[in-house]
GROMACS .gro file of C-alpha atoms in nm:
model
  502
    1MET     CA    1  -2.035 -10.073 -14.109
    2SER     CA    2  -2.395 -10.005 -14.203
    3ALA     CA    3  -2.523  -9.663 -14.300
    4LEU     CA    4  -2.702  -9.650 -13.967
    5GLY     CA    5  -2.381  -9.732 -13.786
    6ARG     CA    6  -2.195  -9.458 -13.973
    7HIS     CA    7  -2.463  -9.200 -13.880
    8ALA     CA    8  -2.368  -8.937 -13.624
    9ALA     CA    9  -2.650  -9.029 -13.385
   10SER     CA   10  -2.437  -9.288 -13.206
   11PRO     CA   11  -2.345  -9.105 -12.885
   12ASN     CA   12  -2.271  -9.420 -12.685
   13GLU     CA   13  -1.960  -9.525 -12.877
   14PRO     CA   14  -1.680  -9.550 -12.617
   15SER     CA   15  -1.408  -9.463 -12.872
   16ALA     CA   16  -1.557  -9.125 -12.960
   17GLY     CA   17  -1.396  -8.815 -12.816
   18SER     CA   18  -1.589  -8.595 -12.577
   19PHE     CA   19  -1.644  -8.320 -12.837
   20ALA     CA   20  -1.763  -8.571 -13.092
   21ARG     CA   21  -2.002  -8.726 -12.838
   22VAL     CA   22  -2.148  -8.387 -12.751
   23ARG     CA   23  -2.188  -8.305 -13.119
   24ARG     CA   24  -2.366  -8.635 -13.185
   25GLN     CA   25  -2.595  -8.583 -12.886
   26PHE     CA   26  -2.675  -8.233 -13.008
   27ARG     CA   27  -2.744  -8.354 -13.362
   28ALA     CA   28  -2.977  -8.626 -13.233
   29PHE     CA   29  -3.178  -8.363 -13.043
   30ILE     CA   30  -3.178  -8.120 -13.335
   31GLU     CA   31  -3.318  -8.385 -13.569
   32LEU     CA   32  -3.603  -8.458 -13.327
   33PHE     CA   33  -3.653  -8.084 -13.279
   34ALA     CA   34  -3.679  -8.024 -13.654
   35LEU     CA   35  -3.934  -8.296 -13.723
   36SER     CA   36  -4.143  -8.232 -13.411
   37GLY     CA   37  -4.163  -7.872 -13.530
   38PHE     CA   38  -4.323  -7.978 -13.857
   39ALA     CA   39  -4.536  -8.261 -13.714
   40ILE     CA   40  -4.657  -8.104 -13.387
   41ALA     CA   41  -4.561  -7.741 -13.333
   42GLN     CA   42  -4.655  -7.593 -13.671
   43PRO     CA   43  -5.008  -7.744 -13.685
   44LEU     CA   44  -5.079  -7.635 -13.327
   45TYR     CA   45  -4.942  -7.286 -13.386
   46ASP     CA   46  -5.161  -7.260 -13.696
   47ILE     CA   47  -5.480  -7.379 -13.524
   48PHE     CA   48  -5.434  -7.182 -13.204
   49GLY     CA   49  -5.299  -6.881 -13.389
   50ARG     CA   50  -5.643  -6.854 -13.551
   51ALA     CA   51  -5.821  -6.907 -13.217
   52PRO     CA   52  -5.748  -6.616 -12.984
   53ASP     CA   53  -6.088  -6.689 -12.832
   54GLN     CA   54  -5.944  -7.012 -12.689
   55PHE     CA   55  -5.682  -6.820 -12.494
   56ILE     CA   56  -5.942  -6.569 -12.379
   57PHE     CA   57  -6.182  -6.840 -12.262
   58ARG     CA   58  -5.900  -6.997 -12.060
   59GLY     CA   59  -5.820  -6.659 -11.908
   60ALA     CA   60  -5.466  -6.677 -12.044
   61LEU     CA   61  -5.229  -6.404 -11.933
   62THR     CA   62  -4.951  -6.274 -12.156
   63SER     CA   63  -4.709  -6.500 -11.967
   64ASP     CA   64  -4.936  -6.800 -12.038
   65ILE     CA   65  -4.925  -6.732 -12.413
   66TYR     CA   66  -4.546  -6.711 -12.417
   67ALA     CA   67  -4.520  -7.023 -12.201
   68PHE     CA   68  -4.764  -7.209 -12.429
   69ALA     CA   69  -4.553  -7.118 -12.732
   70ALA     CA   70  -4.234  -7.236 -12.559
   71VAL     CA   71  -4.383  -7.567 -12.443
   72ILE     CA   72  -4.517  -7.644 -12.790
   73LEU     CA   73  -4.177  -7.560 -12.939
   74PHE     CA   74  -3.947  -7.757 -12.706
   75ALA     CA   75  -4.143  -8.013 -12.503
   76PRO     CA   76  -4.207  -8.280 -12.772
   77ALA     CA   77  -3.842  -8.296 -12.880
   78LEU     CA   78  -3.712  -8.290 -12.522
   79PHE     CA   79  -3.948  -8.570 -12.421
   80LEU     CA   80  -3.854  -8.791 -12.714
   81TYR     CA   81  -3.486  -8.719 -12.663
   82ALA     CA   82  -3.506  -8.812 -12.294
   83VAL     CA   83  -3.685  -9.137 -12.373
   84GLU     CA   84  -3.427  -9.213 -12.639
   85VAL     CA   85  -3.137  -9.158 -12.399
   86ILE     CA   86  -3.286  -9.351 -12.108
   87VAL     CA   87  -3.428  -9.648 -12.298
   88GLY     CA   88  -3.136  -9.654 -12.537
   89SER     CA   89  -2.884  -9.661 -12.255
   90VAL     CA   90  -3.060  -9.948 -12.076
   91ALA     CA   91  -3.135 -10.152 -12.387
   92GLY     CA   92  -2.789 -10.080 -12.528
   93ARG     CA   93  -2.633 -10.309 -12.272
   94VAL     CA   94  -2.809 -10.598 -12.443
   95TRP     CA   95  -2.838 -10.463 -12.796
   96GLY     CA   96  -2.572 -10.214 -12.895
   97GLU     CA   97  -2.776 -10.063 -13.178
   98ALA     CA   98  -3.080  -9.990 -12.960
   99ARG     CA   99  -3.027  -9.614 -12.927
  100ARG     CA  100  -2.985  -9.572 -13.302
  101TRP     CA  101  -3.298  -9.771 -13.386
  102ILE     CA  102  -3.504  -9.586 -13.127
  103HIS     CA  103  -3.388  -9.258 -13.279
  104VAL     CA  104  -3.484  -9.364 -13.630
  105SER     CA  105  -3.820  -9.495 -13.505
  106PHE     CA  106  -3.902  -9.161 -13.343
  107LEU     CA  107  -3.810  -8.973 -13.660
  108ALA     CA  108  -4.024  -9.207 -13.871
  109GLY     CA  109  -4.313  -9.166 -13.627
  110LEU     CA  110  -4.295  -8.788 -13.648
  111VAL     CA  111  -4.299  -8.804 -14.026
  112ALA     CA  112  -4.603  -9.033 -14.004
  113ILE     CA  113  -4.784  -8.783 -13.780
  114PHE     CA  114  -4.706  -8.504 -14.025
  115ALA     CA  115  -4.820  -8.716 -14.319
  116ILE     CA  116  -5.152  -8.815 -14.158
  117GLY     CA  117  -5.236  -8.449 -14.107
  118ALA     CA  118  -5.130  -8.358 -14.460
  119ILE     CA  119  -5.320  -8.631 -14.646
  120ARG     CA  120  -5.635  -8.638 -14.432
  121SER     CA  121  -5.835  -8.481 -14.713
  122VAL     CA  122  -5.732  -8.766 -14.949
  123PHE     CA  123  -5.761  -9.076 -14.729
  124THR     CA  124  -5.984  -9.170 -14.435
  125GLY     CA  125  -6.008  -9.446 -14.178
  126PRO     CA  126  -5.759  -9.734 -14.173
  127LEU     CA  127  -5.630  -9.636 -14.516
  128LEU     CA  128  -5.524  -9.297 -14.377
  129LEU     CA  129  -5.336  -9.462 -14.092
  130ALA     CA  130  -5.171  -9.716 -14.326
  131ALA     CA  131  -5.065  -9.444 -14.570
  132GLY     CA  132  -4.921  -9.232 -14.291
  133LEU     CA  133  -4.723  -9.522 -14.146
  134ALA     CA  134  -4.596  -9.618 -14.492
  135ILE     CA  135  -4.473  -9.265 -14.554
  136GLY     CA  136  -4.309  -9.261 -14.212
  137GLY     CA  137  -4.138  -9.594 -14.281
  138LEU     CA  138  -4.005  -9.477 -14.616
  139ALA     CA  139  -3.877  -9.158 -14.454
  140GLY     CA  140  -3.695  -9.365 -14.191
  141LEU     CA  141  -3.534  -9.578 -14.462
  142PHE     CA  142  -3.434  -9.267 -14.657
  143TYR     CA  143  -3.279  -9.124 -14.342
  144VAL     CA  144  -3.073  -9.439 -14.280
  145ARG     CA  145  -2.957  -9.475 -14.640
  146THR     CA  146  -2.874  -9.118 -14.741
  147THR     CA  147  -2.663  -8.837 -14.610
  148ALA     CA  148  -2.894  -8.584 -14.778
  149ALA     CA  149  -3.180  -8.661 -14.537
  150ARG     CA  150  -2.962  -8.609 -14.233
  151LEU     CA  151  -2.820  -8.287 -14.378
  152TRP     CA  152  -3.171  -8.162 -14.454
  153LEU     CA  153  -3.277  -8.220 -14.093
  154SER     CA  154  -2.986  -8.009 -13.970
  155PHE     CA  155  -3.094  -7.714 -14.183
  156ALA     CA  156  -3.464  -7.775 -14.112
  157SER     CA  157  -3.404  -7.717 -13.742
  158ILE     CA  158  -3.432  -7.341 -13.803
  159ALA     CA  159  -3.797  -7.383 -13.910
  160PRO     CA  160  -3.960  -7.448 -13.567
  161PRO     CA  161  -3.835  -7.118 -13.416
  162ALA     CA  162  -3.970  -6.946 -13.729
  163PHE     CA  163  -4.310  -7.111 -13.676
  164CYS     CA  164  -4.306  -6.987 -13.316
  165ALA     CA  165  -4.214  -6.634 -13.424
  166ILE     CA  166  -4.500  -6.624 -13.674
  167PHE     CA  167  -4.742  -6.737 -13.401
  168LEU     CA  168  -4.621  -6.471 -13.156
  169LEU     CA  169  -4.583  -6.185 -13.403
  170THR     CA  170  -4.836  -6.215 -13.688
  171SER     CA  171  -5.118  -6.451 -13.589
  172GLN     CA  172  -5.458  -6.335 -13.464
  173THR     CA  173  -5.357  -6.457 -13.118
  174ALA     CA  174  -5.059  -6.220 -13.129
  175THR     CA  175  -5.302  -5.930 -13.085
  176LEU     CA  176  -5.353  -6.049 -12.726
  177LEU     CA  177  -4.991  -5.956 -12.654
  178SER     CA  178  -5.046  -5.586 -12.720
  179ASP     CA  179  -5.292  -5.329 -12.592
  180PRO     CA  180  -5.420  -5.007 -12.749
  181ALA     CA  181  -5.408  -4.674 -12.573
  182ALA     CA  182  -5.681  -4.664 -12.311
  183ALA     CA  183  -5.997  -4.458 -12.326
  184GLY     CA  184  -6.167  -4.181 -12.517
  185ASP     CA  185  -6.246  -3.850 -12.354
  186ILE     CA  186  -6.625  -3.878 -12.341
  187GLN     CA  187  -6.816  -3.689 -12.073
  188ILE     CA  188  -7.134  -3.847 -11.934
  189LYS     CA  189  -7.369  -3.565 -11.828
  190LYS     CA  190  -7.649  -3.773 -11.678
  191LYS     CA  191  -7.498  -4.067 -11.493
  192ALA     CA  192  -7.684  -4.398 -11.473
  193PRO     CA  193  -7.572  -4.759 -11.436
  194VAL     CA  194  -7.572  -4.974 -11.749
  195VAL     CA  195  -7.625  -5.352 -11.734
  196MET     CA  196  -7.574  -5.540 -12.060
  197ILE     CA  197  -7.603  -5.915 -12.127
  198VAL     CA  198  -7.508  -6.072 -12.459
  199PHE     CA  199  -7.636  -6.429 -12.488
  200ASP     CA  200  -7.480  -6.662 -12.742
  201GLU     CA  201  -7.655  -6.865 -13.013
  202LEU     CA  202  -8.008  -6.757 -12.917
  203PRO     CA  203  -8.261  -6.730 -13.202
  204LEU     CA  204  -8.560  -6.503 -13.148
  205ASN     CA  205  -8.784  -6.782 -13.277
  206SER     CA  206  -8.702  -6.998 -12.974
  207LEU     CA  207  -8.846  -6.739 -12.734
  208MET     CA  208  -9.170  -6.671 -12.919
  209ASP     CA  209  -9.520  -6.814 -12.926
  210SER     CA  210  -9.709  -6.846 -13.253
  211ASP     CA  211  -9.882  -6.510 -13.185
  212GLY     CA  212  -9.552  -6.322 -13.194
  213THR     CA  213  -9.516  -6.273 -12.817
  214ILE     CA  214  -9.264  -6.418 -12.574
  215ASP     CA  215  -9.363  -6.758 -12.432
  216ALA     CA  216  -9.419  -6.654 -12.070
  217GLU     CA  217  -9.467  -7.011 -11.948
  218LEU     CA  218  -9.127  -7.131 -12.066
  219PHE     CA  219  -8.937  -6.805 -12.034
  220PRO     CA  220  -9.103  -6.588 -11.767
  221ASN     CA  221  -8.808  -6.353 -11.721
  222PHE     CA  222  -8.773  -6.273 -12.091
  223ALA     CA  223  -9.151  -6.217 -12.106
  224ALA     CA  224  -9.138  -5.985 -11.803
  225LEU     CA  225  -8.857  -5.785 -11.962
  226ALA     CA  226  -9.054  -5.752 -12.287
  227ARG     CA  227  -9.344  -5.602 -12.088
  228THR     CA  228  -9.124  -5.328 -11.939
  229SER     CA  229  -8.876  -5.245 -12.216
  230HIS     CA  230  -8.836  -5.159 -12.581
  231TRP     CA  231  -8.840  -5.486 -12.776
  232PHE     CA  232  -8.687  -5.438 -13.119
  233ARG     CA  233  -8.848  -5.740 -13.276
  234ASN     CA  234  -8.693  -5.704 -13.620
  235THR     CA  235  -8.330  -5.709 -13.503
  236THR     CA  236  -8.091  -5.922 -13.707
  237THR     CA  237  -7.731  -6.016 -13.649
  238VAL     CA  238  -7.456  -5.909 -13.887
  239SER     CA  239  -7.265  -6.237 -13.857
  240ASN     CA  240  -7.325  -6.603 -13.776
  241PHE     CA  241  -6.983  -6.617 -13.609
  242THR     CA  242  -6.938  -6.498 -13.249
  243LEU     CA  243  -6.590  -6.359 -13.308
  244ASN     CA  244  -6.739  -6.118 -13.562
  245ALA     CA  245  -7.080  -6.060 -13.406
  246VAL     CA  246  -6.976  -5.956 -13.055
  247PRO     CA  247  -6.716  -5.701 -13.175
  248ALA     CA  248  -6.982  -5.561 -13.411
  249ILE     CA  249  -7.215  -5.515 -13.114
  250ALA     CA  250  -6.944  -5.339 -12.913
  251THR     CA  251  -6.823  -5.116 -13.199
  252GLY     CA  252  -7.127  -5.049 -13.416
  253GLN     CA  253  -6.914  -5.143 -13.717
  254LEU     CA  254  -6.966  -5.422 -13.968
  255PRO     CA  255  -6.718  -5.711 -13.935
  256ARG     CA  256  -6.387  -5.685 -14.116
  257ASP     CA  257  -6.182  -5.972 -14.252
  258ASN     CA  258  -5.878  -6.108 -14.070
  259THR     CA  259  -5.937  -5.936 -13.739
  260SER     CA  260  -5.931  -6.085 -13.391
  261PRO     CA  261  -6.191  -6.017 -13.119
  262THR     CA  262  -5.949  -5.798 -12.924
  263ALA     CA  263  -5.901  -5.435 -12.831
  264SER     CA  264  -5.597  -5.422 -13.058
  265SER     CA  265  -5.812  -5.502 -13.362
  266HIS     CA  266  -6.110  -5.295 -13.242
  267PRO     CA  267  -5.965  -5.003 -13.042
  268ASN     CA  268  -6.277  -4.788 -13.077
  269ASN     CA  269  -6.547  -4.975 -12.890
  270LEU     CA  270  -6.801  -4.929 -12.611
  271PHE     CA  271  -6.545  -4.986 -12.336
  272THR     CA  272  -6.272  -4.758 -12.467
  273LEU     CA  273  -6.536  -4.494 -12.546
  274VAL     CA  274  -6.670  -4.457 -12.192
  275GLY     CA  275  -6.377  -4.597 -11.991
  276ALA     CA  276  -6.244  -4.254 -11.894
  277SER     CA  277  -6.573  -4.136 -11.747
  278MET     CA  278  -6.748  -4.453 -11.623
  279GLY     CA  279  -6.653  -4.751 -11.416
  280LEU     CA  280  -6.618  -5.081 -11.604
  281ALA     CA  281  -6.720  -5.421 -11.466
  282ILE     CA  282  -6.668  -5.626 -11.781
  283THR     CA  283  -6.692  -6.005 -11.803
  284GLU     CA  284  -6.602  -6.131 -12.151
  285THR     CA  285  -6.590  -6.495 -12.249
  286ILE     CA  286  -6.418  -6.537 -12.587
  287THR     CA  287  -6.345  -6.173 -12.671
  288ARG     CA  288  -6.105  -5.925 -12.513
  289LEU     CA  289  -6.239  -5.593 -12.633
  290CYS     CA  290  -6.178  -5.411 -12.307
  291PRO     CA  291  -5.805  -5.327 -12.286
  292SER     CA  292  -5.618  -5.460 -11.984
  293SER     CA  293  -5.542  -5.101 -11.882
  294LEU     CA  294  -5.915  -5.058 -11.819
  295CYS     CA  295  -6.023  -5.413 -11.737
  296ALA     CA  296  -5.726  -5.590 -11.582
  297ALA     CA  297  -5.946  -5.867 -11.440
  298ALA     CA  298  -6.211  -5.876 -11.713
  299VAL     CA  299  -6.165  -6.245 -11.797
  300PRO     CA  300  -6.172  -6.505 -11.517
  301ARG     CA  301  -5.912  -6.779 -11.550
  302ASP     CA  302  -6.054  -7.112 -11.667
  303GLY     CA  303  -5.757  -7.344 -11.679
  304GLY     CA  304  -5.483  -7.102 -11.782
  305LEU     CA  305  -5.174  -7.267 -11.927
  306GLU     CA  306  -5.275  -7.611 -11.804
  307GLY     CA  307  -5.612  -7.585 -11.977
  308LEU     CA  308  -5.449  -7.467 -12.300
  309LEU     CA  309  -5.212  -7.763 -12.301
  310ARG     CA  310  -5.504  -8.001 -12.247
  311ASP     CA  311  -5.678  -7.837 -12.544
  312ALA     CA  312  -5.362  -7.876 -12.753
  313SER     CA  313  -5.338  -8.243 -12.658
  314HIS     CA  314  -5.699  -8.295 -12.764
  315ILE     CA  315  -5.639  -8.127 -13.099
  316LEU     CA  316  -5.324  -8.331 -13.158
  317ARG     CA  317  -5.503  -8.658 -13.083
  318SER     CA  318  -5.781  -8.559 -13.322
  319ARG     CA  319  -5.524  -8.476 -13.588
  320VAL     CA  320  -5.364  -8.821 -13.586
  321ALA     CA  321  -5.680  -9.028 -13.524
  322PRO     CA  322  -5.798  -9.197 -13.847
  323THR     CA  323  -6.169  -9.176 -13.760
  324THR     CA  324  -6.201  -8.814 -13.649
  325THR     CA  325  -6.145  -8.474 -13.798
  326THR     CA  326  -5.973  -8.173 -13.653
  327GLY     CA  327  -6.230  -7.921 -13.546
  328ASP     CA  328  -6.241  -7.573 -13.407
  329PRO     CA  329  -6.077  -7.595 -13.062
  330VAL     CA  330  -6.347  -7.364 -12.928
  331ALA     CA  331  -6.641  -7.567 -13.055
  332GLY     CA  332  -6.679  -7.775 -12.739
  333LEU     CA  333  -6.641  -7.495 -12.485
  334VAL     CA  334  -6.919  -7.494 -12.230
  335GLU     CA  335  -6.987  -7.264 -11.938
  336ARG     CA  336  -6.887  -7.432 -11.613
  337ALA     CA  337  -7.159  -7.413 -11.350
  338ALA     CA  338  -7.078  -7.212 -11.041
  339PRO     CA  339  -7.162  -7.338 -10.691
  340SER     CA  340  -7.516  -7.270 -10.581
  341ASN     CA  341  -7.541  -6.965 -10.357
  342GLU     CA  342  -7.899  -6.844 -10.391
  343GLU     CA  343  -8.241  -6.979 -10.304
  344ASP     CA  344  -8.522  -6.990 -10.558
  345GLN     CA  345  -8.813  -6.820 -10.380
  346THR     CA  346  -9.074  -7.003 -10.588
  347THR     CA  347  -8.951  -7.359 -10.544
  348GLY     CA  348  -8.728  -7.336 -10.239
  349GLY     CA  349  -8.452  -7.510 -10.431
  350ALA     CA  350  -8.098  -7.393 -10.481
  351VAL     CA  351  -8.041  -7.216 -10.811
  352ALA     CA  352  -7.680  -7.166 -10.922
  353PRO     CA  353  -7.569  -6.881 -11.145
  354ALA     CA  354  -7.520  -7.005 -11.501
  355SER     CA  355  -7.141  -7.012 -11.474
  356ASP     CA  356  -6.840  -6.885 -11.287
  357ARG     CA  357  -6.844  -6.587 -11.521
  358ALA     CA  358  -7.210  -6.521 -11.452
  359LYS     CA  359  -7.146  -6.542 -11.078
  360GLU     CA  360  -6.871  -6.281 -11.103
  361PHE     CA  361  -7.102  -6.059 -11.310
  362LEU     CA  362  -7.389  -6.089 -11.059
  363ASP     CA  363  -7.162  -6.031 -10.759
  364GLY     CA  364  -7.033  -5.713 -10.920
  365ILE     CA  365  -7.373  -5.546 -10.967
  366ALA     CA  366  -7.414  -5.272 -10.707
  367ASP     CA  367  -7.597  -4.945 -10.655
  368ASP     CA  368  -7.339  -4.758 -10.859
  369SER     CA  369  -7.470  -4.482 -11.080
  370ASN     CA  370  -7.163  -4.467 -11.299
  371THR     CA  371  -7.065  -4.822 -11.400
  372VAL     CA  372  -7.109  -5.038 -11.709
  373HIS     CA  373  -7.175  -5.400 -11.612
  374PHE     CA  374  -7.125  -5.626 -11.915
  375LEU     CA  375  -7.155  -6.003 -11.956
  376HIS     CA  376  -7.112  -6.219 -12.265
  377VAL     CA  377  -7.204  -6.575 -12.170
  378LEU     CA  378  -7.197  -6.895 -12.380
  379LEU     CA  379  -7.565  -6.972 -12.321
  380PRO     CA  380  -7.771  -7.129 -12.464
  381HIS     CA  381  -7.482  -7.215 -12.696
  382VAL     CA  382  -7.405  -7.580 -12.775
  383PRO     CA  383  -7.310  -7.824 -12.629
  384PHE     CA  384  -7.641  -7.880 -12.453
  385ARG     CA  385  -7.578  -7.979 -12.090
  386TYR     CA  386  -7.807  -7.775 -11.863
  387LEU     CA  387  -8.159  -7.802 -11.726
  388PRO     CA  388  -8.361  -7.492 -11.634
  389ASP     CA  389  -8.258  -7.505 -11.266
  390GLY     CA  390  -7.888  -7.511 -11.352
  391SER     CA  391  -7.827  -7.880 -11.291
  392GLN     CA  392  -7.620  -8.065 -11.551
  393TYR     CA  393  -7.677  -8.397 -11.724
  394ALA     CA  394  -7.431  -8.610 -11.916
  395GLY     CA  395  -7.476  -8.552 -12.286
  396PRO     CA  396  -7.314  -8.715 -12.590
  397ASP     CA  397  -7.006  -8.548 -12.731
  398PRO     CA  398  -7.047  -8.422 -12.995
  399ASP     CA  399  -7.415  -8.350 -12.941
  400LEU     CA  400  -7.649  -8.616 -13.077
  401GLY     CA  401  -7.788  -8.553 -13.424
  402ARG     CA  402  -7.513  -8.322 -13.551
  403ASP     CA  403  -7.263  -8.395 -13.824
  404GLY     CA  404  -7.029  -8.102 -13.786
  405ASP     CA  405  -7.228  -7.791 -13.878
  406THR     CA  406  -7.517  -7.988 -14.028
  407TRP     CA  407  -7.815  -8.162 -13.873
  408GLU     CA  408  -7.856  -8.521 -13.976
  409ALA     CA  409  -8.144  -8.647 -14.188
  410GLN     CA  410  -8.344  -8.805 -13.902
  411PRO     CA  411  -8.615  -8.553 -13.801
  412TRP     CA  412  -8.650  -8.698 -13.450
  413LEU     CA  413  -8.284  -8.628 -13.373
  414VAL     CA  414  -8.326  -8.266 -13.481
  415LYS     CA  415  -8.641  -8.236 -13.269
  416LEU     CA  416  -8.454  -8.379 -12.971
  417GLY     CA  417  -8.176  -8.127 -13.028
  418ARG     CA  418  -8.425  -7.840 -13.023
  419GLN     CA  419  -8.584  -7.970 -12.701
  420ARG     CA  420  -8.243  -7.978 -12.533
  421HIS     CA  421  -8.176  -7.627 -12.666
  422LEU     CA  422  -8.500  -7.500 -12.510
  423LEU     CA  423  -8.405  -7.653 -12.175
  424GLN     CA  424  -8.071  -7.475 -12.187
  425LEU     CA  425  -8.243  -7.154 -12.298
  426ALA     CA  426  -8.462  -7.181 -11.988
  427TYR     CA  427  -8.138  -7.177 -11.790
  428ALA     CA  428  -8.042  -6.853 -11.968
  429ASP     CA  429  -8.384  -6.721 -11.863
  430THR     CA  430  -8.292  -6.811 -11.505
  431LEU     CA  431  -7.974  -6.604 -11.534
  432LEU     CA  432  -8.175  -6.309 -11.667
  433GLY     CA  433  -8.411  -6.337 -11.370
  434GLN     CA  434  -8.119  -6.346 -11.128
  435THR     CA  435  -7.978  -6.033 -11.289
  436VAL     CA  436  -8.304  -5.839 -11.255
  437GLU     CA  437  -8.347  -5.954 -10.895
  438LYS     CA  438  -7.991  -5.848 -10.807
  439MET     CA  439  -8.046  -5.506 -10.967
  440LYS     CA  440  -8.365  -5.462 -10.765
  441SER     CA  441  -8.208  -5.582 -10.441
  442VAL     CA  442  -7.932  -5.320 -10.459
  443GLY     CA  443  -8.169  -5.045 -10.570
  444ALA     CA  444  -8.025  -5.007 -10.918
  445TYR     CA  445  -8.307  -5.141 -11.138
  446ASP     CA  446  -8.520  -4.828 -11.176
  447SER     CA  447  -8.232  -4.596 -11.257
  448ALA     CA  448  -8.039  -4.837 -11.482
  449SER     CA  449  -8.033  -4.902 -11.852
  450LEU     CA  450  -8.073  -5.276 -11.907
  451VAL     CA  451  -7.972  -5.414 -12.248
  452VAL     CA  452  -8.029  -5.781 -12.336
  453LEU     CA  453  -7.951  -5.924 -12.678
  454ALA     CA  454  -7.781  -6.216 -12.856
  455ASP     CA  455  -7.495  -6.237 -13.103
  456HIS     CA  456  -7.665  -6.476 -13.348
  457GLY     CA  457  -7.913  -6.762 -13.362
  458ILE     CA  458  -7.916  -7.132 -13.442
  459SER     CA  459  -8.134  -7.337 -13.674
  460PHE     CA  460  -8.303  -7.673 -13.616
  461GLN     CA  461  -8.395  -7.806 -13.959
  462THR     CA  462  -8.328  -8.154 -14.093
  463GLY     CA  463  -8.030  -8.166 -14.324
  464GLN     CA  464  -7.959  -7.794 -14.284
  465GLY     CA  465  -7.662  -7.621 -14.126
  466ILE     CA  466  -7.709  -7.529 -13.762
  467ARG     CA  467  -7.524  -7.200 -13.814
  468GLY     CA  468  -7.449  -7.187 -14.185
  469LEU     CA  469  -7.075  -7.202 -14.118
  470ASP     CA  470  -7.006  -7.455 -14.392
  471VAL     CA  471  -6.985  -7.242 -14.706
  472ASP     CA  472  -7.005  -7.554 -14.925
  473LYS     CA  473  -7.355  -7.635 -14.794
  474PRO     CA  474  -7.594  -7.347 -14.863
  475ILE     CA  475  -7.886  -7.319 -14.619
  476ASN     CA  476  -8.244  -7.237 -14.708
  477ASP     CA  477  -8.419  -6.910 -14.624
  478SER     CA  478  -8.603  -7.058 -14.326
  479ALA     CA  479  -8.281  -7.178 -14.162
  480ALA     CA  480  -8.115  -6.846 -14.239
  481ALA     CA  481  -8.400  -6.664 -14.064
  482ASP     CA  482  -8.345  -6.871 -13.747
  483ILE     CA  483  -7.977  -6.773 -13.749
  484MET     CA  484  -8.029  -6.405 -13.836
  485TRP     CA  485  -8.317  -6.286 -13.614
  486VAL     CA  486  -8.212  -6.235 -13.253
  487PRO     CA  487  -8.370  -6.083 -12.940
  488PHE     CA  488  -8.289  -5.723 -12.848
  489PHE     CA  489  -8.446  -5.562 -12.539
  490PHE     CA  490  -8.362  -5.217 -12.404
  491LYS     CA  491  -8.506  -5.091 -12.076
  492GLU     CA  492  -8.453  -4.719 -12.026
  493PRO     CA  493  -8.399  -4.568 -11.681
  494GLY     CA  494  -8.739  -4.531 -11.515
  495GLN     CA  495  -8.924  -4.728 -11.786
  496THR     CA  496  -9.219  -4.934 -11.656
  497SER     CA  497  -9.425  -5.016 -11.968
  498GLY     CA  498  -9.314  -5.210 -12.271
  499GLU     CA  499  -9.314  -5.117 -12.637
  500VAL     CA  500  -9.270  -5.344 -12.938
  501SER     CA  501  -9.091  -5.185 -13.229
  502ASP     CA  502  -9.071  -5.357 -13.567
   0.00000   0.00000   0.00000
């Protein structure tokens, strides 16, 4: 009898006792479970464990996070095991060894997937695929020929639950599963509504004319705000990374290493400070700084568990594809346009709020003298998809002219990218105008504090990083200035004339 025939994964043998058959079935599943843990679960836990913003963007509840962890842990092995049993049972009537060969093939395939991810930095293209398949084939042969490989798989089956525990207990995403104590005891003596908008990836340079003023033709609502507010024209961000910059805005503290954009990591922030004495209407996009005890519905659901699993599938496909690289799962997030529900008084055309989140934010603004209305929106952040009136167009993915974090060497592609950015920025200007109009329509504009700023900028220079995220490619001072300088407008209650402060 061959080594494969002697192996325990032969559950269809009629002479085997019932206990032996159950044991062989269990061992077959455990072997698939062990290798799928290394090939699929661990990489996904690692990537998504460092991306709590992905769960926040999807509006994931605590139950969604636990369900996501369980699906990643068990689903791949259960699927492969079911296919093995069904196909093996049917094919076994013609070819008695079918179930065993299918089992070995699945194990070899999982090793190949693991290998492709592990050696991606060494090989690329077809060579990467060939090397991964070769390693998988050798692993399959080793499994058939040696008892040591099969014994190792039995012991290795304890690793996937450990990967899951690390994800749920120690990763940055784990901070979403806990909540700090609610609010500080701060008394507000003179009550007034506060409306605050944080735009994303908006450089001050994009708003300005050559004379240092806001371009009123392209961005009339930003220009109007500058004429009636304090414009702090020398404001710079403290980080080129949203998950550091937005918490810094909400806390007044410089970013710290290895923290997540959550209330657990930043318990002392704007929302916990005033939450005991003011109402909170908070719409966050990829942060969760307002504790659920104060902002139970702060983050609209955008896919939930189903969306997270689609994201995981995309990441997994990228991981095994020989021609692509695994990127940040959040990099392609784009605000989904909400249905049009308002009429543009100047053109008579329908103008939709910038996104479902923006619609919720606008609908929540009322004549309430004691509420903080907060919106962080991914505009005019890449990918570029929107025209000034809110309509969408089909754009290339990834956006044309970009090689990861770096603009390509063709100047015309960079210029095109900046033009598309300005169109999307005009859409952000539309959202600002809708906010001001809503505040005026409910009688809250004069008495409110209106704060408008951005978390960081973006650069459009040939061969330079768009955000300076690649530490191996230093950017020049001009590109750094585009990323650092951001708009910051503050309209006080009752303010009617603007002031520029440098």
